[in-house]
PDB file of C-alpha atoms in Angstrom:
ATOM      1  CA  UNK A  29     171.871  -9.722  31.091  1.00 59.00           C
ATOM      2  CA  UNK A  30     171.705  -8.777  27.383  1.00 57.00           C
ATOM      3  CA  UNK A  31     168.501  -9.485  26.258  1.00 59.00           C
ATOM      4  CA  UNK A  32     167.489  -7.544  29.268  1.00 58.00           C
ATOM      5  CA  UNK A  33     169.604  -4.731  28.590  1.00 57.00           C
ATOM      6  CA  UNK A  34     167.619  -4.520  24.956  1.00 55.00           C
ATOM      7  CA  UNK A  35     164.079  -4.982  26.354  1.00 58.00           C
ATOM      8  CA  UNK A  36     164.470  -1.741  28.444  1.00 64.00           C
ATOM      9  CA  UNK A  37     166.350   0.248  25.224  1.00 61.00           C
ATOM     10  CA  UNK A  38     163.322  -1.105  23.045  1.00 50.00           C
ATOM     11  CA  UNK A  39     160.891  -0.142  25.807  1.00 51.00           C
ATOM     12  CA  UNK A  40     162.854   3.207  26.279  1.00 58.00           C
ATOM     13  CA  UNK A  41     162.585   4.157  22.497  1.00 60.00           C
ATOM     14  CA  UNK A  42     158.676   3.582  22.113  1.00 57.00           C
ATOM     15  CA  UNK A  43     158.235   5.282  25.314  1.00 61.00           C
ATOM     16  CA  UNK A  44     159.852   7.775  23.652  1.00 63.00           C
ATOM     17  CA  UNK A  45     157.490   7.271  20.545  1.00 60.00           C
ATOM     18  CA  UNK A  46     154.431   7.289  22.309  1.00 57.00           C
ATOM     19  CA  UNK A  47     155.576  10.420  24.194  1.00 59.00           C
ATOM     20  CA  UNK A  48     156.149  11.982  21.586  1.00 61.00           C
ATOM     21  CA  UNK A  49     152.840  11.413  19.800  1.00 62.00           C
ATOM     22  CA  UNK A  50     150.951  12.441  23.094  1.00 58.00           C
ATOM     23  CA  UNK A  51     152.787  15.849  22.556  1.00 58.00           C
ATOM     24  CA  UNK A  52     152.205  15.754  18.993  1.00 59.00           C
ATOM     25  CA  UNK A  53     147.720  15.249  19.579  1.00 58.00           C
ATOM     26  CA  UNK A  54     147.831  17.766  22.736  1.00 54.00           C
ATOM     27  CA  UNK A  55     149.824  20.263  20.128  1.00 52.00           C
ATOM     28  CA  UNK A  56     147.290  19.809  17.266  1.00 51.00           C
ATOM     29  CA  UNK A  57     144.295  20.031  19.605  1.00 45.00           C
ATOM     30  CA  UNK A  58     145.870  23.331  20.981  1.00 46.00           C
ATOM     31  CA  UNK A  59     146.669  24.645  17.998  1.00 52.00           C
ATOM     32  CA  UNK A  60     150.428  25.364  19.884  1.00 53.00           C
ATOM     33  CA  UNK A  61     153.484  24.510  18.003  1.00 57.00           C
ATOM     34  CA  UNK A  62     155.082  21.335  18.950  1.00 57.00           C
ATOM     35  CA  UNK A  63     159.189  21.158  19.028  1.00 57.00           C
ATOM     36  CA  UNK A  64     161.519  17.217  18.921  1.00 55.00           C
ATOM     37  CA  UNK A  65     164.924  17.467  19.971  1.00 53.00           C
ATOM     38  CA  UNK A  66     167.728  15.352  18.803  1.00 52.00           C
ATOM     39  CA  UNK A  67     167.795  13.704  22.555  1.00 57.00           C
ATOM     40  CA  UNK A  68     164.167  12.860  22.036  1.00 54.00           C
ATOM     41  CA  UNK A  69     163.066  15.809  24.158  1.00 58.00           C
ATOM     42  CA  UNK A  70     160.003  17.515  23.382  1.00 57.00           C
ATOM     43  CA  UNK A  71     158.357  20.758  24.041  1.00 58.00           C
ATOM     44  CA  UNK A  72     154.841  22.138  23.185  1.00 54.00           C
ATOM     45  CA  UNK A  73     155.281  26.354  22.969  1.00 56.00           C
ATOM     46  CA  UNK A  74     152.966  28.192  24.257  1.00 51.00           C
ATOM     47  CA  UNK A  75     153.114  30.859  21.426  1.00 57.00           C
ATOM     48  CA  UNK A  76     149.837  29.548  19.809  1.00 60.00           C
ATOM     49  CA  UNK A  77     150.807  27.915  15.645  1.00 61.00           C
ATOM     50  CA  UNK A  78     149.551  30.727  13.337  1.00 65.00           C
ATOM     51  CA  UNK A  79     145.640  30.147  12.410  1.00 75.00           C
ATOM     52  CA  UNK A  80     146.206  29.913   8.593  1.00 81.00           C
ATOM     53  CA  UNK A  81     148.239  26.971   7.259  1.00 88.00           C
ATOM     54  CA  UNK A  82     148.106  28.336   3.396  1.00 92.00           C
ATOM     55  CA  UNK A  83     148.190  31.731   1.548  1.00 95.00           C
ATOM     56  CA  UNK A  84     146.360  29.953  -1.820  1.00 94.00           C
ATOM     57  CA  UNK A  85     145.742  34.133  -2.541  1.00 95.00           C
ATOM     58  CA  UNK A  86     149.626  34.617  -3.652  1.00 96.00           C
ATOM     59  CA  UNK A  87     149.984  31.944  -6.532  1.00 95.00           C
ATOM     60  CA  UNK A  88     150.294  34.488  -9.275  1.00 96.00           C
ATOM     61  CA  UNK A  89     151.930  37.027  -6.874  1.00 96.00           C
ATOM     62  CA  UNK A  90     155.048  38.149  -7.016  1.00 97.00           C
ATOM     63  CA  UNK A  91     157.726  36.658  -4.518  1.00 97.00           C
ATOM     64  CA  UNK A  92     158.091  39.539  -2.220  1.00 97.00           C
ATOM     65  CA  UNK A  93     154.760  40.731  -2.389  1.00 97.00           C
ATOM     66  CA  UNK A  94     153.989  37.250  -1.230  1.00 96.00           C
ATOM     67  CA  UNK A  95     157.141  37.212   1.527  1.00 97.00           C
ATOM     68  CA  UNK A  96     155.662  40.830   2.598  1.00 97.00           C
ATOM     69  CA  UNK A  97     152.498  39.729   3.230  1.00 96.00           C
ATOM     70  CA  UNK A  98     153.441  36.408   5.019  1.00 95.00           C
ATOM     71  CA  UNK A  99     155.962  38.476   7.184  1.00 95.00           C
ATOM     72  CA  UNK A 100     153.442  41.368   8.192  1.00 95.00           C
ATOM     73  CA  UNK A 101     150.854  38.753   8.923  1.00 93.00           C
ATOM     74  CA  UNK A 102     153.133  36.436  10.977  1.00 92.00           C
ATOM     75  CA  UNK A 103     155.922  38.434  11.864  1.00 93.00           C
ATOM     76  CA  UNK A 104     157.681  34.526  13.877  1.00 92.00           C
ATOM     77  CA  UNK A 105     157.669  32.563  10.693  1.00 93.00           C
ATOM     78  CA  UNK A 106     161.124  31.994   8.586  1.00 96.00           C
ATOM     79  CA  UNK A 107     160.094  33.203   4.931  1.00 97.00           C
ATOM     80  CA  UNK A 108     162.054  31.070   1.953  1.00 97.00           C
ATOM     81  CA  UNK A 109     161.898  32.361  -1.437  1.00 97.00           C
ATOM     82  CA  UNK A 110     162.905  29.519  -3.813  1.00 97.00           C
ATOM     83  CA  UNK A 111     162.755  28.498  -7.050  1.00 97.00           C
ATOM     84  CA  UNK A 112     160.339  25.956  -7.667  1.00 95.00           C
ATOM     85  CA  UNK A 113     162.643  23.427  -8.432  1.00 95.00           C
ATOM     86  CA  UNK A 114     164.917  23.596  -5.735  1.00 95.00           C
ATOM     87  CA  UNK A 115     165.456  20.897  -3.593  1.00 94.00           C
ATOM     88  CA  UNK A 116     164.129  20.823   0.366  1.00 93.00           C
ATOM     89  CA  UNK A 117     164.166  18.732   3.149  1.00 92.00           C
ATOM     90  CA  UNK A 118     160.989  16.588   4.000  1.00 90.00           C
ATOM     91  CA  UNK A 119     161.072  18.038   7.793  1.00 91.00           C
ATOM     92  CA  UNK A 120     157.717  19.552   8.431  1.00 90.00           C
ATOM     93  CA  UNK A 121     158.448  22.521  11.017  1.00 91.00           C
ATOM     94  CA  UNK A 122     155.746  24.763  12.075  1.00 90.00           C
ATOM     95  CA  UNK A 123     157.904  27.783  11.612  1.00 92.00           C
ATOM     96  CA  UNK A 124     158.609  28.542   7.842  1.00 95.00           C
ATOM     97  CA  UNK A 125     156.581  29.040   4.620  1.00 96.00           C
ATOM     98  CA  UNK A 126     158.357  27.875   1.464  1.00 96.00           C
ATOM     99  CA  UNK A 127     157.707  30.302  -1.361  1.00 97.00           C
ATOM    100  CA  UNK A 128     158.184  28.524  -4.649  1.00 97.00           C
ATOM    101  CA  UNK A 129     158.785  31.105  -7.530  1.00 97.00           C
ATOM    102  CA  UNK A 130     159.324  30.729 -11.578  1.00 97.00           C
ATOM    103  CA  UNK A 131     162.094  32.290 -13.387  1.00 97.00           C
ATOM    104  CA  UNK A 132     160.721  35.765 -13.084  1.00 97.00           C
ATOM    105  CA  UNK A 133     160.009  35.892  -8.883  1.00 97.00           C
ATOM    106  CA  UNK A 134     156.404  34.571  -9.725  1.00 97.00           C
ATOM    107  CA  UNK A 135     155.090  32.564  -7.154  1.00 97.00           C
ATOM    108  CA  UNK A 136     153.820  29.308  -8.977  1.00 97.00           C
ATOM    109  CA  UNK A 137     153.608  26.998  -5.756  1.00 96.00           C
ATOM    110  CA  UNK A 138     150.656  27.782  -3.103  1.00 95.00           C
ATOM    111  CA  UNK A 139     153.049  28.574  -0.473  1.00 96.00           C
ATOM    112  CA  UNK A 140     152.134  26.240   2.755  1.00 93.00           C
ATOM    113  CA  UNK A 141     153.123  26.293   6.880  1.00 92.00           C
ATOM    114  CA  UNK A 142     155.674  23.298   6.883  1.00 88.00           C
TER     115      UNK A 142
END
């Protein structure tokens, strides 16, 4: 009985992982956003993800100019200005842009979605 329960749990975990991979594949193919919830559920947004994912031309710009340009281009993105050596989470989010700046508030790393 215990082995059968363990197999069901494993099968459930594998199925959830496969469904999440399928959803990620669908999201990248259609350039749509995907959100995975804690209860192993996921949903595909109907809104397209931004076509631009990096802003190389903002290197050397002021933080205020960079933030304003990104927010104007994509108002739904959450834009964060952070010190260049800030500790951040490693999760990837399609609705977030981090702008890393030096002590003079100059962009020192290419801003990108994630």
